[in-house]
PDB file of C-alpha atoms and ligand atoms in Angstrom:
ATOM      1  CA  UNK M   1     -24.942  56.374 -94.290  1.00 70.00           C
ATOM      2  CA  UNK M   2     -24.100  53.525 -92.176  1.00 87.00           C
ATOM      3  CA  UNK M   3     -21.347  51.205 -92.990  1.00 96.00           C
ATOM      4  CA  UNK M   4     -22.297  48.204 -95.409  1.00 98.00           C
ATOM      5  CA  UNK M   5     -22.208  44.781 -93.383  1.00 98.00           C
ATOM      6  CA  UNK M   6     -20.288  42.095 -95.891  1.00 99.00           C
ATOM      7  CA  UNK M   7     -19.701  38.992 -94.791  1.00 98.00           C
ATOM      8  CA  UNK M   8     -17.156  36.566 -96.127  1.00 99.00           C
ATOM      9  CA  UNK M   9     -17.581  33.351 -97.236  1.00 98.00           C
ATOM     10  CA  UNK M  10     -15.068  31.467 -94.416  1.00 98.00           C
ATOM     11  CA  UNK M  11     -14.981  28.014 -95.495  1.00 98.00           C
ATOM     12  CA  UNK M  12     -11.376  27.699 -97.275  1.00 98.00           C
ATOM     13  CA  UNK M  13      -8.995  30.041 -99.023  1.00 97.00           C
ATOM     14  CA  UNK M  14      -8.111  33.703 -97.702  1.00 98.00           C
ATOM     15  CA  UNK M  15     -11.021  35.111 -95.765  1.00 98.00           C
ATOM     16  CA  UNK M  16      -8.963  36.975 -93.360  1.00 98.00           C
ATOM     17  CA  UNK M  17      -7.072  38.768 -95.648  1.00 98.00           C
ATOM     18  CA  UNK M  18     -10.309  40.109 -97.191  1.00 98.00           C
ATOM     19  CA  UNK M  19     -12.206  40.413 -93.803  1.00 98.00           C
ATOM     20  CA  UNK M  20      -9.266  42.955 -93.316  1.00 98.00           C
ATOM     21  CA  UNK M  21      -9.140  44.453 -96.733  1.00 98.00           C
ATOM     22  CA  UNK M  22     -13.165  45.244 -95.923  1.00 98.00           C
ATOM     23  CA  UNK M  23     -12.067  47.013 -92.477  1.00 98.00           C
ATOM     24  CA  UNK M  24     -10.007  49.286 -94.276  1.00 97.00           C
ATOM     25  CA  UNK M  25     -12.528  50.033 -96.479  1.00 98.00           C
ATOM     26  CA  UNK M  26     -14.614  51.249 -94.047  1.00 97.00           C
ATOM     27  CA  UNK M  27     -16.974  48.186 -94.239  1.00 98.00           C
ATOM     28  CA  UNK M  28     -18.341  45.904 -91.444  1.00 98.00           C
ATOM     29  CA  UNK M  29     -16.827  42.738 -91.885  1.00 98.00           C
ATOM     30  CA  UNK M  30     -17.797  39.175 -90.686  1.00 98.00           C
ATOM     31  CA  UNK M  31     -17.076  35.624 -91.586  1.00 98.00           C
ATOM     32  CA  UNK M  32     -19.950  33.582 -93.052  1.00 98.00           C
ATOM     33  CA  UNK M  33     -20.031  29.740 -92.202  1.00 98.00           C
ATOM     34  CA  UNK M  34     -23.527  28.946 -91.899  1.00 98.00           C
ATOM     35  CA  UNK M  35     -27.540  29.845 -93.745  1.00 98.00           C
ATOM     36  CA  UNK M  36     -28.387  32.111 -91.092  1.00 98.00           C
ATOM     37  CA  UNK M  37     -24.901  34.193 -90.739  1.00 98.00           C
ATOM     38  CA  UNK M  38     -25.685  34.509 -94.906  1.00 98.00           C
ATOM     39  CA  UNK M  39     -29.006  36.090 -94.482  1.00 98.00           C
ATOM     40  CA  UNK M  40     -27.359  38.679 -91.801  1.00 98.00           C
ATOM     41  CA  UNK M  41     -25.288  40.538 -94.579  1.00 98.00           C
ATOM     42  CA  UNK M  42     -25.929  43.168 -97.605  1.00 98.00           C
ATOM     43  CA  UNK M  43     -22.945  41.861 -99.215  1.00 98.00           C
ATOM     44  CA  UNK M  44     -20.785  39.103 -99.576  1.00 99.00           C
ATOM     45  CA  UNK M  45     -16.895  37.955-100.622  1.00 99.00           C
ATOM     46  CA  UNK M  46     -15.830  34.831-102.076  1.00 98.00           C
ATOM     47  CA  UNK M  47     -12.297  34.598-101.213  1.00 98.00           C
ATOM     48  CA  UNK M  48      -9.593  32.788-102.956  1.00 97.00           C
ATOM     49  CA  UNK M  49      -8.559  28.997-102.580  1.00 97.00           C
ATOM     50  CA  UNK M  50      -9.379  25.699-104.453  1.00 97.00           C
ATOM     51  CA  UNK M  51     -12.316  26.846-105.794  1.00 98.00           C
ATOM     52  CA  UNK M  52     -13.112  22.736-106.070  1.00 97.00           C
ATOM     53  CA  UNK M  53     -13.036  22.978-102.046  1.00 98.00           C
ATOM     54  CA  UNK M  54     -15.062  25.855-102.187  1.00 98.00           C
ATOM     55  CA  UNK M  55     -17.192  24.102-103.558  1.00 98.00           C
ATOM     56  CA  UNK M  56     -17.452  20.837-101.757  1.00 97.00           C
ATOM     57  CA  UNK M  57     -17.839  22.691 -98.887  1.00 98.00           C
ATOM     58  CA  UNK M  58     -20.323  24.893 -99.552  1.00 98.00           C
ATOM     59  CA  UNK M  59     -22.589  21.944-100.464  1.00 97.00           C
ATOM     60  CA  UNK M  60     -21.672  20.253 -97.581  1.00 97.00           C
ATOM     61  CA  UNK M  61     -22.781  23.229 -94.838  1.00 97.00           C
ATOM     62  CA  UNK M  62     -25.851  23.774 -96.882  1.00 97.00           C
ATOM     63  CA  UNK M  63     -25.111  27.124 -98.193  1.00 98.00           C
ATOM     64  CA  UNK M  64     -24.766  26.268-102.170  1.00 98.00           C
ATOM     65  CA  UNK M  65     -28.878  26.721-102.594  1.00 98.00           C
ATOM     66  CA  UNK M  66     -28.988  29.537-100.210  1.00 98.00           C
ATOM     67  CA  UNK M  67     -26.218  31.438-101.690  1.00 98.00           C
ATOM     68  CA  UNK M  68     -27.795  30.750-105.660  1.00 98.00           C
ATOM     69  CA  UNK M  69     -31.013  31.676-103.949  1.00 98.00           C
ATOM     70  CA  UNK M  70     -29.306  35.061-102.521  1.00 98.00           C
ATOM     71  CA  UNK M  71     -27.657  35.559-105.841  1.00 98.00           C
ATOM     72  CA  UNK M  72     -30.786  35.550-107.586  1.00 98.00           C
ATOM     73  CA  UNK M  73     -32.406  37.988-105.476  1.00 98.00           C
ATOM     74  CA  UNK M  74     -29.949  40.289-106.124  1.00 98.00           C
ATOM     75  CA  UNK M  75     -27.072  39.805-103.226  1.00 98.00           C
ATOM     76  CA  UNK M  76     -24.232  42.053-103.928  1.00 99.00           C
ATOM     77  CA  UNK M  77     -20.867  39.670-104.317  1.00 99.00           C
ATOM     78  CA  UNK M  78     -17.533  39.800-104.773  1.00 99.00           C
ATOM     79  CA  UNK M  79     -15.265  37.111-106.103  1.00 99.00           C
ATOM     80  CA  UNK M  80     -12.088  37.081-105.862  1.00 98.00           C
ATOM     81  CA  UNK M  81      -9.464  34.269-108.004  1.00 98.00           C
ATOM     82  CA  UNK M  82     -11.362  30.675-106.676  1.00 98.00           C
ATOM     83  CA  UNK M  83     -14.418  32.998-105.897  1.00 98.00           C
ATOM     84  CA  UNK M  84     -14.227  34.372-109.445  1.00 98.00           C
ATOM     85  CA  UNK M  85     -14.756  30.760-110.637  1.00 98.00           C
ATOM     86  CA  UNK M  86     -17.713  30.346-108.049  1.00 98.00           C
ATOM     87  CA  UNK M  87     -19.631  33.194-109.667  1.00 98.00           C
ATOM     88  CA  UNK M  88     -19.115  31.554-113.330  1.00 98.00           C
ATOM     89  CA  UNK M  89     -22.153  30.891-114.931  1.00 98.00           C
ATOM     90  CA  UNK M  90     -20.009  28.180-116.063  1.00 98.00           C
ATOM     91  CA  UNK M  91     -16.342  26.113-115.751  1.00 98.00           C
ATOM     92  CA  UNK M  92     -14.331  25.449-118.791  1.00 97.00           C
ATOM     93  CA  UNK M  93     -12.827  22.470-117.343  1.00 93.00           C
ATOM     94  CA  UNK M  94     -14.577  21.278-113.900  1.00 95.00           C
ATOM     95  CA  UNK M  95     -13.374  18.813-111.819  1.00 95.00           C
ATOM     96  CA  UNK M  96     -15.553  16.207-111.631  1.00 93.00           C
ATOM     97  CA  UNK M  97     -18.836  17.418-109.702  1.00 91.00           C
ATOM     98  CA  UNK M  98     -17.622  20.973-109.128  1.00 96.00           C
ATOM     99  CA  UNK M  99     -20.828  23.093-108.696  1.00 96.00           C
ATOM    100  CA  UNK M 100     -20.535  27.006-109.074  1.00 98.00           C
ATOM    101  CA  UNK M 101     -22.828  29.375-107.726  1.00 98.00           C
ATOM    102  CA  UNK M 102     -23.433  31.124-111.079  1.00 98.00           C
ATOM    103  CA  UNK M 103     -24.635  34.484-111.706  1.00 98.00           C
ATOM    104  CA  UNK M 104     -22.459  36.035-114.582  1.00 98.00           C
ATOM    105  CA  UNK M 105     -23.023  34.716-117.682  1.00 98.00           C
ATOM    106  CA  UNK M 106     -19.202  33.935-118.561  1.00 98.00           C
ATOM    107  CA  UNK M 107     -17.180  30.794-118.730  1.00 98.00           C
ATOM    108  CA  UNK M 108     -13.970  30.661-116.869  1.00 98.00           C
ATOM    109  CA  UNK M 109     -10.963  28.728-117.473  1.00 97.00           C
ATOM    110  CA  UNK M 110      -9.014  27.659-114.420  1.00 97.00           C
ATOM    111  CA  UNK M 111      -5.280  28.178-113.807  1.00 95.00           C
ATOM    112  CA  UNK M 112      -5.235  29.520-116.652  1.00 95.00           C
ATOM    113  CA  UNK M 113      -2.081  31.370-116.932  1.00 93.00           C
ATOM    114  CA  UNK M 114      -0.196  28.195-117.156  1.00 83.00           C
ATOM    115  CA  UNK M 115       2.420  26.273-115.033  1.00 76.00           C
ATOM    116  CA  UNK M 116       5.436  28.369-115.441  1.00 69.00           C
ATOM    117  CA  UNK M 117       3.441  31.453-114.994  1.00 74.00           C
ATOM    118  CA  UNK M 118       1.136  30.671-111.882  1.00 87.00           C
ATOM    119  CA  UNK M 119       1.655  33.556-110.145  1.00 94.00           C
ATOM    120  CA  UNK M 120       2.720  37.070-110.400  1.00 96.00           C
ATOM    121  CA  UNK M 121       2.133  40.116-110.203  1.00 96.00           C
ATOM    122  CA  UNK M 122       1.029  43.337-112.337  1.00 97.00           C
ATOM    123  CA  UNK M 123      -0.308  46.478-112.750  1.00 98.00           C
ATOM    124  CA  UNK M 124      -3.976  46.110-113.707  1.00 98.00           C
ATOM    125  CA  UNK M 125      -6.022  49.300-114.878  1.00 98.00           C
ATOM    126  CA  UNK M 126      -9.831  48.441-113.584  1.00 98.00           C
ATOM    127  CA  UNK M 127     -12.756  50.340-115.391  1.00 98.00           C
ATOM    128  CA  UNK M 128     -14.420  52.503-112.318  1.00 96.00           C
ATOM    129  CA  UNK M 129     -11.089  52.560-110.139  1.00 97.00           C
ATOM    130  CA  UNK M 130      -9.807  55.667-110.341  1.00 95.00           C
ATOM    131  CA  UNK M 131      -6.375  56.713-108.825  1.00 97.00           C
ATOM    132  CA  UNK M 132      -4.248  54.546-111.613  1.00 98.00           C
ATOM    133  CA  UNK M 133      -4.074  51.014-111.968  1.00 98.00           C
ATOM    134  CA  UNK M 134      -4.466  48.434-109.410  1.00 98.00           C
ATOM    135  CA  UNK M 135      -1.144  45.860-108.132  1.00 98.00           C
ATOM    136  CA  UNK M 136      -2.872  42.871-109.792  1.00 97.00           C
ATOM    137  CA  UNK M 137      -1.811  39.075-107.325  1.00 97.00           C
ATOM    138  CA  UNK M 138      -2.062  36.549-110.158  1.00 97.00           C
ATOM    139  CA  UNK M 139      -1.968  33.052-108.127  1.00 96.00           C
ATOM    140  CA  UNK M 140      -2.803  29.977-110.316  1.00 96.00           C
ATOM    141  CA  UNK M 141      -5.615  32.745-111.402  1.00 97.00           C
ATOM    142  CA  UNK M 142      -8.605  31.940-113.810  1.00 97.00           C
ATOM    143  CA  UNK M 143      -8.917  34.020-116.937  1.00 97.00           C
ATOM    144  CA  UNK M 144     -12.480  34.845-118.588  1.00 98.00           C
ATOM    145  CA  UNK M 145     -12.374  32.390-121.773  1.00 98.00           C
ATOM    146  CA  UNK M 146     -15.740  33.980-123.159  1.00 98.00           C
ATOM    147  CA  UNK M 147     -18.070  36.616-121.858  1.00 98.00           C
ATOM    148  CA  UNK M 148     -22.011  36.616-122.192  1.00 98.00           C
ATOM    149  CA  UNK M 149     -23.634  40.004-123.489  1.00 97.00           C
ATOM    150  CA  UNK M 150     -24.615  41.248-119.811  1.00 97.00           C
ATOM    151  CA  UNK M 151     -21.312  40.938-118.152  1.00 98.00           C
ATOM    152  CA  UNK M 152     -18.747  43.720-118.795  1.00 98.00           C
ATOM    153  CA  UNK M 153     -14.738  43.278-118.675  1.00 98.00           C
ATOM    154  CA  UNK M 154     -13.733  46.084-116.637  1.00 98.00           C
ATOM    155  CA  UNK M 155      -9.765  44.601-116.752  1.00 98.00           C
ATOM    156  CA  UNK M 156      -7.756  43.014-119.343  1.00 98.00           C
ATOM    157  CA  UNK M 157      -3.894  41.085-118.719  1.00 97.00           C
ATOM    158  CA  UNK M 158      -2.303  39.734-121.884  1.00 95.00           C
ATOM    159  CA  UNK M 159      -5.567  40.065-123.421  1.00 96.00           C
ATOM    160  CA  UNK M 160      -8.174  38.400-121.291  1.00 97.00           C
ATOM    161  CA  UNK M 161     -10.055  39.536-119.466  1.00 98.00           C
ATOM    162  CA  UNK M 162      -9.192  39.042-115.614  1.00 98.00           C
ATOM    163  CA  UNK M 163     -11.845  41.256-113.892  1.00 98.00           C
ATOM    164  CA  UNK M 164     -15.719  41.343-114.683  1.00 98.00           C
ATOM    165  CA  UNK M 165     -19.032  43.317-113.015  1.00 98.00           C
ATOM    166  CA  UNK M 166     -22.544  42.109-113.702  1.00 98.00           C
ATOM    167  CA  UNK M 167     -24.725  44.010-111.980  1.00 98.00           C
ATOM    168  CA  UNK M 168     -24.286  43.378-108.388  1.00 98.00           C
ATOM    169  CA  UNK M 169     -21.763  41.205-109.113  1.00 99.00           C
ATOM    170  CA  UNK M 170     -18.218  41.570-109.133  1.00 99.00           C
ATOM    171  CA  UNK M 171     -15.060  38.918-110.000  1.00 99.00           C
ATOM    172  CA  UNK M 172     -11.304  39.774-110.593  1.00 98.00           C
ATOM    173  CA  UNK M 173      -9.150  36.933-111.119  1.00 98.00           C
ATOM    174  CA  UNK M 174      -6.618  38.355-108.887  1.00 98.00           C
ATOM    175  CA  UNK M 175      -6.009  38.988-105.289  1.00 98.00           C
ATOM    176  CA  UNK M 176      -6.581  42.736-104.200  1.00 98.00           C
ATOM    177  CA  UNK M 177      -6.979  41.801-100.483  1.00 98.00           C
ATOM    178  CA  UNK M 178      -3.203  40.583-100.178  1.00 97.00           C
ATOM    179  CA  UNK M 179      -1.716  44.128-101.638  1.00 97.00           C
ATOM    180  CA  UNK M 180      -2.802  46.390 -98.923  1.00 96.00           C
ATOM    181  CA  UNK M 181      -4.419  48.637-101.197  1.00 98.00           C
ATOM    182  CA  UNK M 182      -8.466  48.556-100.324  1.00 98.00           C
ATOM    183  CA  UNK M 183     -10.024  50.382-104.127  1.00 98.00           C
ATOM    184  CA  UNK M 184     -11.398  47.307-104.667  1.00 98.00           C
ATOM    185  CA  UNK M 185     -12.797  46.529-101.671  1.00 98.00           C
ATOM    186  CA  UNK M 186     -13.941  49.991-101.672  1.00 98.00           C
ATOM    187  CA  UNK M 187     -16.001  49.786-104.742  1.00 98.00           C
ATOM    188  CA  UNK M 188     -17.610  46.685-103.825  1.00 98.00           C
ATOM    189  CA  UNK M 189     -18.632  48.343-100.727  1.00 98.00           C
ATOM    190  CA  UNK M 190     -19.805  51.687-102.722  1.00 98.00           C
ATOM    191  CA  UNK M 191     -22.039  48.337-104.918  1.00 98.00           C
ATOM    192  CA  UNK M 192     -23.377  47.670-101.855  1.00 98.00           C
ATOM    193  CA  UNK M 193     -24.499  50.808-100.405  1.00 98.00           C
ATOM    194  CA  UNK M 194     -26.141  51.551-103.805  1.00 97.00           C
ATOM    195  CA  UNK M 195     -28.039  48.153-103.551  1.00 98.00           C
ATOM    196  CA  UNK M 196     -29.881  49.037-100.302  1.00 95.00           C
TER     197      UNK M 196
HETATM  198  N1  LIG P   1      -5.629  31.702-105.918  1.00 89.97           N
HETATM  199  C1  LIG P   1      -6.705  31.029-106.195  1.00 89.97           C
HETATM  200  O1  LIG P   1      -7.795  31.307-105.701  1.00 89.97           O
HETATM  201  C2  LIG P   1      -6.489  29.853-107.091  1.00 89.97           C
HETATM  202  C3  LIG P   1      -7.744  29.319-107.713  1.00 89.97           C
HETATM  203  C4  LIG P   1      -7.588  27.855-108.011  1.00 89.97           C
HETATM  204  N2  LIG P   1      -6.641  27.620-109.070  1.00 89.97           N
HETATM  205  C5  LIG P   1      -8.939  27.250-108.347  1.00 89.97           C
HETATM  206  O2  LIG P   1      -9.102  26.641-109.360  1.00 89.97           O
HETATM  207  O3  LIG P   1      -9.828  27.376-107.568  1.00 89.97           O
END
């Protein structure tokens, strides 16, 4: 089978890091700026960054409708921290104006781990990762404050839930593309083959 093309979203936050993370796991990785490099892929990564940004942006190079539209129709994504909160149905606490693209029926609270804890790390056991738990990067990182019936929590931290699949869809409130270890990346990719 040929390798899955996933794009990632490149308009703030850490795309290299996951345009890399999808080289080593054996994907075909490009950046996505614009509508048209969007339609090229199977697959696409939200990185993490200020997922207010994110979302400014987005709006602002015309992709928000496109990518909702995309979503809809069954786009495989990944979102990862910020691009967690982009795939949120819905925002505890928005800033003012901040648009998601939606698609799991969850509500997300952002930085949720609180000021003196905004970032480590730990080890994170994800339901269909096999080969022990993943090295979970916790930076200012959102935590699932309620879950709809047709998402499932596939990872827990300290009792919430901090990684999600719906579908095609796929959120961890962590960052697996700065640990050098591609399972996640890898899965998403094995999501995306089986959506062809
Ligand atoms: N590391 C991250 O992606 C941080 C997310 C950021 N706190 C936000 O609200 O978008």
């Amino acid at each position: 089978m040929t390798s899955p093309v996933i794009g990632v979203l490149a308009l703030q936050g850490d795309a290299r890091e996951h345009l890399a993370a999808l080289d080593g796991a054996g994907a075909q990785a490009r950046s996505v700026r614009r509508p048209e490099e969007l339609a090229a892929v199977e697959g696409l990564v939200i990185p993490g960054g200020e997922s207010t940004t994110i979302s400014k942006l987005a709006t602002a190079f015309g992709l928000l409708e496109p990518l909702r539209d995309r979503v809809r129709a069954g786009l495989p994504v990944y979102g990862s921290c910020a691009g967690m909160i982009m795939l949120a149905d819905k925002i505890l606490d928005p800033r003012s104006g901040q648009e998601t693209v939606g698609g799991i029926d969850m509500i997300v609270r952002r930085n949720a781990f609180g000021r003196q804890n905004e970032s480590f790390e730990a080890a994170v056991e994800v339901a269909g990762i096999p080969g022990g738990p993943v090295e979970g990067v916790f930076i200012r990182a959102p935590w699932v404050e309620s879950l709809g019936a047709r998402a499932e929590s596939i990872a827990e931290h300290g009792g919430h839930t901090v990684a999600v699949r719906q579908g095609n869809l796929l959120a961890t409130a962590f960052h697996p593309e700065l640990t050098g270890d591609h399972r996640v990346h890898a899965l998403f990719a094995d999501m995306v083959r089986a959506a062809r």
